[in-house]
XYZ file of C-alpha atoms in Angstrom:
712
model
C 73.170 77.101 122.273
C 72.787 78.723 118.906
C 73.782 76.445 116.051
C 73.842 77.838 112.523
C 74.552 75.488 109.603
C 77.420 76.656 107.402
C 77.900 75.459 103.836
C 81.106 73.692 103.044
C 82.629 70.442 101.866
C 81.513 68.744 105.101
C 78.583 69.431 107.396
C 79.713 72.412 109.450
C 77.996 74.129 112.366
C 78.637 77.489 113.959
C 77.912 77.200 117.680
C 77.542 80.263 119.842
C 78.239 80.477 123.597
C 78.211 83.183 126.237
C 80.654 83.502 129.108
C 79.176 82.583 132.509
C 82.350 82.221 134.599
C 85.742 83.869 134.402
C 87.063 86.723 132.351
C 87.813 86.269 128.678
C 90.009 89.347 128.629
C 93.313 87.698 129.512
C 92.454 84.118 128.577
C 90.843 84.780 125.183
C 93.949 83.629 123.319
C 94.263 80.533 125.520
C 90.661 79.524 124.863
C 90.896 80.178 121.128
C 94.161 78.239 120.848
C 92.964 75.278 122.920
C 89.620 74.935 121.162
C 91.262 75.402 117.760
C 93.374 72.296 118.425
C 90.280 70.083 118.712
C 89.935 67.857 115.622
C 87.093 69.172 113.512
C 87.234 72.808 114.657
C 87.520 75.197 111.712
C 87.494 78.614 113.358
C 87.209 80.152 116.834
C 86.247 83.750 117.561
C 86.334 85.190 121.086
C 84.646 88.575 121.541
C 86.042 89.407 124.951
C 84.196 92.593 125.833
C 80.851 91.145 124.744
C 81.544 87.815 126.451
C 80.754 85.731 123.355
C 82.599 82.721 121.942
C 81.692 81.413 118.473
C 83.098 78.122 117.191
C 82.784 76.796 113.648
C 83.144 73.009 113.662
C 82.028 69.772 112.045
C 80.209 66.783 113.533
C 83.333 65.373 115.206
C 83.087 68.087 117.874
C 80.209 68.517 120.298
C 79.227 71.524 122.362
C 80.219 69.595 125.485
C 83.754 69.113 124.084
C 84.092 72.843 123.497
C 82.783 73.746 126.942
C 85.126 71.239 128.552
C 88.209 72.688 126.842
C 87.142 76.234 127.751
C 86.621 75.191 131.377
C 90.170 73.854 131.535
C 91.285 77.320 130.367
C 89.330 78.949 133.181
C 86.344 80.071 131.143
C 82.822 78.848 131.855
C 80.573 78.782 128.777
C 76.832 78.349 128.564
C 74.657 77.807 125.468
C 73.722 81.163 123.985
C 69.942 80.820 124.169
C 69.850 79.814 127.833
C 71.685 82.867 129.126
C 68.519 84.912 128.886
C 67.432 83.086 132.042
C 70.879 82.818 133.564
C 71.021 83.516 137.296
C 74.265 85.311 137.855
C 76.260 84.161 140.892
C 76.582 86.811 143.593
C 79.875 88.646 143.447
C 80.784 87.707 147.010
C 80.592 83.999 146.073
C 82.936 84.147 143.096
C 86.153 82.124 143.477
C 88.531 84.947 142.534
C 86.916 87.291 145.032
C 87.002 84.647 147.766
C 90.702 84.017 147.046
C 91.347 87.764 147.180
C 89.533 88.062 150.511
C 91.487 85.171 152.019
C 94.821 86.486 150.745
C 94.053 89.984 152.031
C 93.310 88.691 155.537
C 96.510 86.653 155.555
C 98.524 89.629 154.284
C 97.159 91.918 156.995
C 97.923 89.272 159.595
C 101.466 88.903 158.252
C 102.045 92.659 158.320
C 100.752 92.777 161.904
C 102.988 89.876 162.930
C 106.063 91.400 161.328
C 105.559 95.084 162.127
C 103.771 95.019 165.472
C 104.969 91.946 167.389
C 108.129 91.293 165.324
C 107.323 87.590 164.905
C 109.359 87.173 161.722
C 108.837 83.418 161.346
C 105.054 83.749 161.738
C 105.057 86.661 159.305
C 106.997 84.582 156.763
C 104.490 81.735 157.080
C 101.566 84.126 156.631
C 103.193 85.749 153.592
C 103.779 82.291 152.078
C 100.109 81.436 152.671
C 99.140 84.732 151.019
C 101.184 83.802 147.958
C 99.628 80.329 147.826
C 96.022 81.519 148.040
C 96.197 84.871 146.276
C 98.576 83.653 143.604
C 96.634 80.505 142.735
C 94.520 81.948 139.911
C 97.271 84.126 138.382
C 99.654 81.134 138.453
C 97.002 78.883 136.899
C 96.435 81.424 134.142
C 100.190 81.772 133.547
C 100.616 77.990 133.239
C 97.774 77.771 130.728
C 99.290 80.596 128.709
C 102.709 78.928 128.634
C 101.072 75.708 127.465
C 99.585 77.728 124.619
C 103.027 79.264 123.976
C 101.747 82.709 124.889
C 103.048 85.413 127.183
C 100.260 87.179 129.065
C 99.767 89.717 131.845
C 99.541 86.879 134.391
C 102.876 85.524 133.175
C 104.453 88.916 133.848
C 103.151 88.902 137.407
C 104.235 85.333 138.204
C 107.773 86.007 136.975
C 107.877 89.222 139.038
C 106.646 87.402 142.182
C 109.125 84.548 141.749
C 111.904 87.105 141.294
C 110.807 89.004 144.418
C 110.825 85.791 146.457
C 114.288 84.935 145.127
C 115.515 88.378 146.217
C 114.105 87.752 149.695
C 111.467 90.507 149.609
C 108.632 88.173 150.598
C 106.475 90.959 152.005
C 106.506 92.826 148.688
C 105.802 89.605 146.794
C 102.696 89.053 148.950
C 101.607 92.646 148.417
C 102.064 92.197 144.655
C 99.767 89.182 144.605
C 97.015 90.883 146.612
C 97.108 94.147 144.650
C 97.198 92.323 141.316
C 94.303 90.062 142.361
C 92.315 93.122 143.427
C 92.960 94.709 140.042
C 91.909 91.514 138.265
C 88.658 91.301 140.218
C 87.827 94.951 139.566
C 88.721 94.667 135.865
C 86.507 91.560 135.616
C 83.735 93.566 137.226
C 84.237 96.422 134.752
C 84.120 94.037 131.780
C 81.058 92.385 133.324
C 79.361 95.792 133.461
C 79.726 96.099 129.688
C 78.362 92.583 129.197
C 75.637 93.410 131.708
C 74.250 96.013 129.325
C 73.663 93.170 126.860
C 72.122 90.976 129.571
C 69.782 93.879 130.340
C 68.499 93.599 126.774
C 68.008 89.854 127.247
C 66.059 90.415 130.444
C 63.437 92.385 128.512
C 61.827 89.140 127.386
C 59.720 87.322 130.028
C 60.685 83.683 130.692
C 57.245 82.254 129.908
C 54.261 82.945 127.672
C 50.620 82.077 128.304
C 49.519 79.905 125.375
C 45.763 79.675 124.812
C 44.476 76.150 124.311
C 41.508 75.091 122.116
C 39.266 75.032 125.205
C 40.350 78.528 126.259
C 42.682 77.342 129.015
C 46.066 79.011 129.491
C 49.306 77.029 129.705
C 52.670 78.479 130.782
C 55.213 77.700 128.049
C 58.911 78.749 127.971
C 59.266 81.572 125.468
C 61.989 79.645 123.615
C 59.477 76.823 122.961
C 56.931 79.021 121.150
C 56.364 78.243 117.479
C 54.755 80.354 114.757
C 50.978 80.115 114.935
C 50.737 79.717 118.708
C 48.036 81.957 120.210
C 49.277 83.684 123.367
C 47.541 85.941 125.856
C 49.262 89.071 127.159
C 47.675 90.568 130.249
C 47.651 94.295 131.044
C 51.025 95.520 132.271
C 52.936 92.410 131.115
C 55.841 92.321 128.679
C 55.027 90.822 125.308
C 57.117 87.612 125.112
C 57.734 87.403 121.357
C 57.035 88.999 117.988
C 53.501 88.491 116.783
C 50.289 89.806 115.269
C 47.358 90.927 117.385
C 44.358 88.616 116.926
C 41.951 90.277 119.322
C 41.890 93.047 121.878
C 43.244 96.550 121.894
C 45.771 98.362 124.028
C 48.621 100.843 124.065
C 52.086 99.296 123.828
C 55.332 100.865 125.035
C 57.826 99.973 122.291
C 60.732 101.961 123.757
C 62.714 98.830 124.811
C 63.023 97.868 121.111
C 62.583 101.052 119.085
C 63.511 103.763 121.577
C 60.186 105.482 120.756
C 59.031 107.154 123.961
C 55.332 107.499 123.030
C 53.258 104.278 123.352
C 51.422 103.202 120.202
C 47.857 101.936 119.926
C 47.469 98.373 118.661
C 44.359 96.559 117.457
C 43.645 93.334 115.542
C 46.145 93.059 112.692
C 48.826 95.208 114.385
C 52.390 93.928 114.718
C 53.945 93.740 118.183
C 57.534 93.007 119.248
C 58.896 90.800 122.000
C 60.194 92.744 125.008
C 57.710 95.609 124.619
C 55.277 96.440 127.425
C 51.531 96.010 127.129
C 49.358 98.816 128.483
C 45.948 98.565 130.113
C 44.231 96.199 127.702
C 44.420 92.410 127.333
C 45.752 91.154 123.993
C 45.584 87.851 122.171
C 48.594 87.560 119.889
C 49.520 85.036 117.212
C 53.235 84.159 117.307
C 54.853 84.935 113.945
C 58.408 83.650 114.439
C 60.586 81.533 116.695
C 62.371 83.212 119.591
C 65.795 83.234 117.886
C 64.296 85.157 114.949
C 62.540 87.864 116.952
C 63.544 91.475 116.467
C 64.945 91.716 120.002
C 66.964 88.475 119.683
C 68.502 89.684 116.421
C 69.338 93.040 117.985
C 71.081 91.291 120.895
C 73.130 89.067 118.583
C 74.150 91.978 116.384
C 75.164 94.062 119.400
C 77.331 91.164 120.576
C 78.806 90.632 117.127
C 79.500 94.340 116.744
C 82.892 93.902 118.420
C 84.033 91.825 115.435
C 83.675 94.824 113.087
C 86.642 96.693 114.520
C 87.539 100.291 113.880
C 91.074 101.616 113.549
C 91.394 102.366 117.274
C 90.420 98.832 118.245
C 92.718 97.279 115.652
C 95.539 99.427 117.020
C 94.817 98.179 120.556
C 94.823 94.568 119.338
C 98.134 95.004 117.506
C 99.625 96.790 120.504
C 98.536 93.986 122.842
C 100.137 91.352 120.619
C 103.617 92.882 120.975
C 103.308 94.579 124.351
C 103.877 91.631 126.708
C 106.864 90.108 124.837
C 108.399 93.574 124.592
C 108.075 94.054 128.353
C 109.807 90.721 128.974
C 112.659 91.752 126.695
C 112.964 95.167 128.365
C 112.892 93.677 131.870
C 115.553 91.129 130.915
C 117.725 93.849 129.436
C 117.414 95.971 132.615
C 118.153 93.010 134.887
C 121.206 91.715 132.981
C 122.971 94.433 130.957
C 123.731 97.105 133.627
C 125.223 94.507 136.068
C 127.471 93.219 133.270
C 128.699 96.790 132.905
C 129.496 97.066 136.629
C 126.119 97.792 138.209
C 124.768 96.156 141.353
C 123.099 92.845 140.496
C 120.451 93.010 143.215
C 119.525 96.607 142.433
C 119.133 96.079 138.675
C 117.304 92.758 138.971
C 114.883 94.509 141.327
C 114.395 97.293 138.764
C 113.768 94.679 136.088
C 111.081 93.152 138.295
C 109.503 96.577 138.763
C 109.380 96.949 134.957
C 107.493 93.651 134.800
C 105.122 94.750 137.554
C 104.198 98.084 135.989
C 103.513 96.186 132.753
C 100.913 93.929 134.439
C 97.837 95.674 133.093
C 95.435 94.998 130.275
C 94.010 98.533 130.445
C 94.680 99.381 126.807
C 93.739 95.930 125.546
C 90.330 95.943 127.249
C 89.517 99.666 127.436
C 88.834 100.121 123.716
C 86.471 97.134 123.260
C 84.734 97.984 126.545
C 84.115 101.520 125.263
C 82.830 100.196 121.933
C 80.522 97.562 123.439
C 79.250 100.005 126.080
C 78.483 102.655 123.432
C 76.793 100.194 121.080
C 74.762 98.681 123.934
C 73.687 102.132 125.078
C 72.638 103.018 121.547
C 70.637 99.776 121.185
C 68.724 100.521 124.372
C 67.809 103.903 122.879
C 66.643 102.521 119.546
C 69.809 102.886 117.448
C 71.413 99.636 116.266
C 75.095 100.090 115.320
C 76.625 97.003 113.717
C 80.230 97.465 114.829
C 83.054 99.629 116.056
C 84.094 100.453 112.507
C 80.665 102.006 111.792
C 80.640 103.792 115.145
C 84.025 105.265 114.306
C 83.032 106.219 110.749
C 79.770 107.816 111.870
C 81.689 110.005 114.290
C 83.687 111.469 111.386
C 80.767 112.042 109.009
C 80.503 115.515 107.493
C 78.033 114.752 104.676
C 74.639 113.006 104.665
C 72.479 111.958 101.716
C 68.743 111.513 102.387
C 66.236 109.460 100.494
C 63.022 111.487 100.228
C 60.037 109.168 100.351
C 59.640 107.518 103.741
C 62.705 109.265 105.169
C 62.184 113.022 104.905
C 58.495 112.534 104.127
C 55.924 110.275 105.748
C 55.828 107.969 102.739
C 52.023 108.184 102.591
C 50.316 110.793 100.351
C 47.779 113.044 102.064
C 45.169 115.468 100.845
C 46.549 118.892 101.733
C 44.063 121.218 100.039
C 40.403 120.966 98.992
C 39.395 124.030 96.948
C 35.631 124.191 96.295
C 34.431 126.038 93.180
C 31.135 127.497 91.975
C 29.350 127.534 95.349
C 30.114 123.903 96.178
C 31.296 123.048 99.707
C 34.641 121.378 100.381
C 32.935 118.409 102.069
C 30.753 117.900 98.987
C 33.810 118.009 96.723
C 35.596 115.466 98.911
C 32.499 113.215 99.075
C 32.112 113.108 95.320
C 35.852 112.584 94.792
C 35.817 109.685 97.272
C 32.890 108.140 95.399
C 34.846 108.306 92.138
C 37.983 106.818 93.710
C 36.208 104.170 95.830
C 36.637 101.526 93.139
C 40.045 102.769 91.961
C 43.434 101.216 92.766
C 45.400 104.393 92.007
C 47.922 105.369 94.751
C 46.186 108.739 95.187
C 42.814 107.048 95.782
C 43.834 105.907 99.260
C 44.747 109.472 100.236
C 41.365 110.833 99.097
C 39.385 108.074 100.806
C 41.393 108.499 104.006
C 40.778 112.269 103.995
C 37.016 111.726 103.587
C 37.001 109.166 106.379
C 38.956 111.480 108.694
C 36.271 114.161 108.157
C 33.495 111.653 108.889
C 32.128 111.899 105.345
C 30.077 109.008 103.918
C 30.218 108.430 100.179
C 28.449 106.416 97.522
C 30.655 104.005 95.622
C 30.927 105.074 91.990
C 29.676 102.874 89.154
C 30.928 102.233 85.623
C 34.500 103.143 86.490
C 36.712 103.992 83.533
C 40.387 104.818 84.042
C 42.367 106.863 81.515
C 46.036 105.967 82.246
C 48.142 109.012 83.043
C 45.103 111.320 82.874
C 42.453 110.410 85.449
C 39.371 108.336 86.169
C 35.646 108.602 85.410
C 32.730 107.143 87.372
C 29.045 107.726 87.947
C 28.187 109.104 91.401
C 24.732 110.409 92.415
C 23.681 109.971 88.788
C 26.430 112.274 87.570
C 29.262 111.273 85.243
C 32.272 112.728 87.057
C 35.911 113.047 86.023
C 38.742 113.255 88.560
C 42.224 113.784 87.165
C 44.834 116.139 85.783
C 43.715 119.698 85.111
C 44.731 119.447 81.456
C 42.639 116.282 81.090
C 39.374 117.940 82.097
C 36.890 119.264 79.581
C 36.518 122.975 79.291
C 38.986 125.649 80.301
C 38.753 127.935 83.304
C 41.496 130.476 83.947
C 40.645 130.506 87.650
C 41.116 126.739 87.880
C 44.308 126.846 85.818
C 45.806 129.591 87.985
C 44.973 127.880 91.284
C 46.206 124.494 90.053
C 49.494 126.020 88.892
C 49.981 127.676 92.284
C 49.481 124.377 94.119
C 51.749 122.497 91.720
C 54.474 125.081 92.365
C 54.344 123.983 95.995
C 55.305 120.462 94.944
C 51.788 119.012 95.188
C 49.937 116.701 92.837
C 46.746 118.434 91.680
C 43.515 116.824 90.448
C 40.260 118.504 89.481
C 36.716 117.175 89.868
C 34.461 118.014 86.920
C 31.179 117.048 85.260
C 31.607 117.893 81.608
C 32.800 121.495 81.608
C 31.437 122.154 85.095
C 34.136 122.346 87.786
C 33.304 121.159 91.308
C 36.699 121.694 92.904
C 40.421 121.111 93.104
C 42.227 118.626 95.350
C 45.949 118.844 96.108
C 47.789 115.769 97.338
C 51.331 115.538 98.648
C 53.616 113.290 100.607
C 53.950 115.434 103.717
C 57.289 116.352 105.222
C 57.845 114.814 108.656
C 57.218 117.367 111.377
C 60.700 117.114 112.920
C 62.747 117.248 109.703
C 63.658 120.987 109.850
C 64.776 120.558 113.478
C 66.841 117.488 112.528
C 68.517 119.386 109.680
C 69.309 122.256 112.053
C 70.786 119.802 114.580
C 72.976 118.225 111.907
C 74.329 121.608 110.856
C 75.136 122.386 114.490
C 77.093 119.145 114.549
C 79.106 120.505 111.600
C 77.432 118.120 109.143
C 77.085 120.854 106.567
C 76.771 118.929 103.302
C 73.195 117.639 103.071
C 71.720 116.261 99.854
C 68.269 114.867 99.071
C 67.987 112.087 96.480
C 64.618 111.249 94.920
C 62.978 109.699 91.923
C 60.291 112.419 91.936
C 60.232 115.308 89.490
C 62.253 118.480 89.927
C 59.309 120.573 91.119
C 58.356 118.200 93.946
C 61.997 117.706 94.920
C 62.617 121.440 95.162
C 59.511 122.013 97.275
C 60.363 119.264 99.779
C 64.014 120.282 99.985
C 63.066 123.904 100.663
C 60.642 122.880 103.396
C 63.291 120.655 104.990
C 66.000 123.312 104.857
C 68.208 121.252 102.529
C 70.085 123.304 99.949
C 70.942 120.570 97.452
C 68.807 117.896 95.813
C 68.787 115.624 92.816
C 65.506 114.576 91.197
C 64.365 111.948 88.724
C 66.907 109.398 89.950
C 66.799 105.665 89.361
C 68.441 103.412 92.007
C 71.688 103.308 90.030
C 71.625 107.112 89.777
C 71.412 107.384 93.573
C 74.430 105.121 93.870
C 76.399 107.308 91.477
C 75.362 110.424 93.419
C 76.708 108.865 96.622
C 80.032 108.127 94.896
C 80.290 111.737 93.736
C 79.647 112.978 97.273
C 82.355 110.657 98.597
C 84.812 112.020 96.077
C 83.942 115.608 97.032
C 83.411 115.469 100.798
C 84.985 112.217 102.022
C 83.072 109.756 104.242
C 79.315 110.019 103.711
C 76.258 108.553 105.409
C 73.211 107.572 103.365
C 69.847 107.225 105.098
C 66.868 105.484 103.526
C 64.325 102.710 104.016
C 66.867 99.895 103.735
C 65.088 98.161 100.834
C 64.584 100.352 97.744
C 67.782 102.251 98.446
C 69.933 99.183 99.148
C 72.571 99.907 96.437
C 73.107 103.487 97.650
C 73.147 102.374 101.300
C 75.768 99.752 100.487
C 77.912 102.248 98.573
C 77.913 104.856 101.350
C 80.557 104.661 104.080
C 77.702 104.246 106.556
C 74.290 102.998 105.424
C 71.479 103.959 107.811
C 68.026 102.358 107.633
C 64.891 104.114 108.908
C 62.193 102.335 110.907
C 63.997 98.987 110.874
C 62.080 97.341 113.752
C 60.686 94.098 112.384
C 62.147 94.649 108.921
C 64.478 91.754 108.088
C 66.137 93.370 105.077
C 66.887 96.622 106.887
C 68.270 94.860 109.952
C 70.546 92.690 107.847
C 71.792 95.151 105.229
C 72.177 98.462 107.043
C 75.332 99.377 108.955
C 73.182 101.366 111.374
C 69.434 100.994 111.901
C 67.106 103.538 113.493
C 64.629 101.086 114.995
C 61.785 103.598 115.320
C 60.526 105.563 112.355
C 62.149 108.657 113.877
C 64.704 110.736 111.989
C 65.544 112.614 115.212
C 67.626 109.584 116.228
C 70.198 110.478 113.543
C 71.773 113.528 115.267
C 71.598 111.608 118.544
C 73.519 108.704 117.005
C 76.162 111.052 115.591
C 76.590 112.696 118.998
C 76.990 109.277 120.600
C 79.557 108.221 117.983
C 81.615 111.356 118.548
C 81.393 110.938 122.298
C 82.567 107.331 121.907
C 85.460 108.362 119.644
C 86.577 110.969 122.170
C 86.297 108.363 124.928
C 88.376 105.816 123.003
C 91.060 108.378 122.183
C 91.197 109.398 125.838
C 91.644 105.761 126.862
C 94.419 105.130 124.357
C 96.226 108.343 125.319
C 95.923 107.622 129.055
C 97.063 104.015 128.585
C 100.146 104.938 126.571
C 100.999 107.821 128.910
C 100.645 105.567 131.969
C 102.887 102.910 130.452
C 105.539 105.476 129.462
C 105.568 107.283 132.825
C 105.662 104.124 134.937
C 108.401 102.475 132.865
C 110.573 105.604 133.031
C 110.002 105.760 136.795
C 110.833 102.055 137.127
C 114.055 102.404 135.122
C 115.151 105.343 137.254
C 114.626 103.374 140.470
C 111.891 105.677 141.783
C 109.289 102.917 142.193
C 109.069 99.896 144.450
C 107.290 96.722 143.389
C 104.226 97.574 145.461
C 103.938 101.271 144.558
C 104.454 100.460 140.877
C 101.644 97.923 140.862
C 99.315 100.168 142.862
C 99.815 103.054 140.439
C 99.456 100.733 137.462
C 96.230 99.085 138.632
C 94.786 102.417 139.735
C 95.399 103.886 136.288
C 93.909 100.789 134.639
C 90.718 101.057 136.673
C 90.458 104.769 135.880
C 90.803 104.044 132.169
C 88.240 101.219 132.177
C 85.850 103.301 134.279
C 86.143 106.037 131.669
C 85.079 103.541 129.020
C 82.057 102.501 131.066
C 80.808 106.095 130.998
C 79.457 105.239 127.570
C 76.678 103.275 129.280
C 75.083 106.557 130.306
C 71.942 107.579 128.361
C 72.468 109.439 125.089
C 70.579 112.528 126.211
C 72.522 112.918 129.443
C 75.089 115.730 129.236
C 78.747 114.984 129.814
């Protein structure tokens, strides 16, 4: 189980469990109430759709105590870290399904005895057996709820069945139990599908890792037992068991399970790899860099599970509705059963109608449909490389009409590149680049790396310059090939050349940093360096505009000239340059005041204040980045801006799905109650219609598990 120390007056632990048996949809309140009564328990949180129970407690309470109380409430819990290996029991062996099967057989036999051979006594016995077997779990749940002083869906059914038996309609009572049990089993299955999307993430990690011993032997070690520093061997085609750093070997690695990036990346010694990714055709030796619970994939799984706690308005509405719905149905049913007869109506008729009101109320469709939709959407997004921290952020993202972009590392690659090499006075461009690389070889200036990388990419060898002398803000001098060369700003070079000045000005107008290479007044050439725009940025901007996100702003600390050039290339109409971090935060506030909810996208570290101020903070390339994973509301795991329009489309699809579910739930309740009050429904037909509508609504929520790119 996952235990996290919590500061307080006494030693407090937060223990995390996952549901292995039962449904925590109807019994969530029972479990929370029962566990809360244990001495030493501070707080209990049950995330029903995700199947997670978190308990904050002191040393007086053990995990076994908590699991025991939950078991008595009908909920099986297992320690959080062991569920990765959990072997799920086959559906046909589950107790509720077995009870449903037995009750169904007895019901069919009873109907045959009563309708075909007219053996009324035998039929009565078979119906009674149906009630005993099929009604066992609903009755058990109702008793637990009453002990917790709660009225639940199961309580509604039990009262309706008891009333039907009292009225002598034993056949309908048996039918009620079987239909309700069928609905419960199918609703459990639907909720399990949503939780299954989380288990699919867990299954990405292999159960064991091959640890290399000092003598070169390989030992199979459970992945949870790995510690930082362990050397592990990953064979071709295997999943990488944990986060680490490549020690030896080279291969291509499919990172799509974690980042959603479809193109495998090449790794070599020194490269970072993530647990759950798939090794290609080369063997790798990897040094473990963190414990299993701290891996990128494990943190993604926990945050997907916890996402249900950050509830949007729709989910809060469903929770509030559920809190008053069941008591209100009891009051309405009692009113229908008692008031009309007191005014002269037929007692039997109106009591029966009151029971029908209870029966058509026996559905948790609205209560479960919203969290199922949220968890399904967030799980789907996580599998495609978009980590959404909660329903509230999913909901907010769906309503976004304005986006602010950081420039460096978001719109641009974040790594300066040589874009132009202009040779002068009969010198070749390779010669200019070779001499410039020699000058910069001993320099630590940020532009030096770009020049050296450009020379290396062209296969140019250079001589390391000697007697380096840097002039801050101007340039650098060094001796290369016996020549004293200067590389720096055009206005820092000796001698004036109108041709050089004109060309440098033209390149600077394009938003590039320009340096000239000279020896005294002799000019060898001009180099232009820029942080290149990402290739897909114009397409992303176009996609956002098609999504009616029309207010796009770029925020940067660069100068106005560079900002304008990058914004024009990206297709962004508005930008603000020369901004300090606090200036970016103020710009976000101004956008909020003008356009309403705004998303801010950046690297998750330098832009933290602006990300926190925005209604939705989105971090780029967050895989393996602790700060980004923890601080952003949404994280694009791969360094791919194209995930942003995809995430917005998913959020809007989820919002539409949730609204559909709420509308269908409320409409179903209203129609069935009106029909019940008018006497147009029997107990059986009412429950059949109710459960059918509930399954339709939950199935609609599960559509969110479909891939993001798949059309509706």
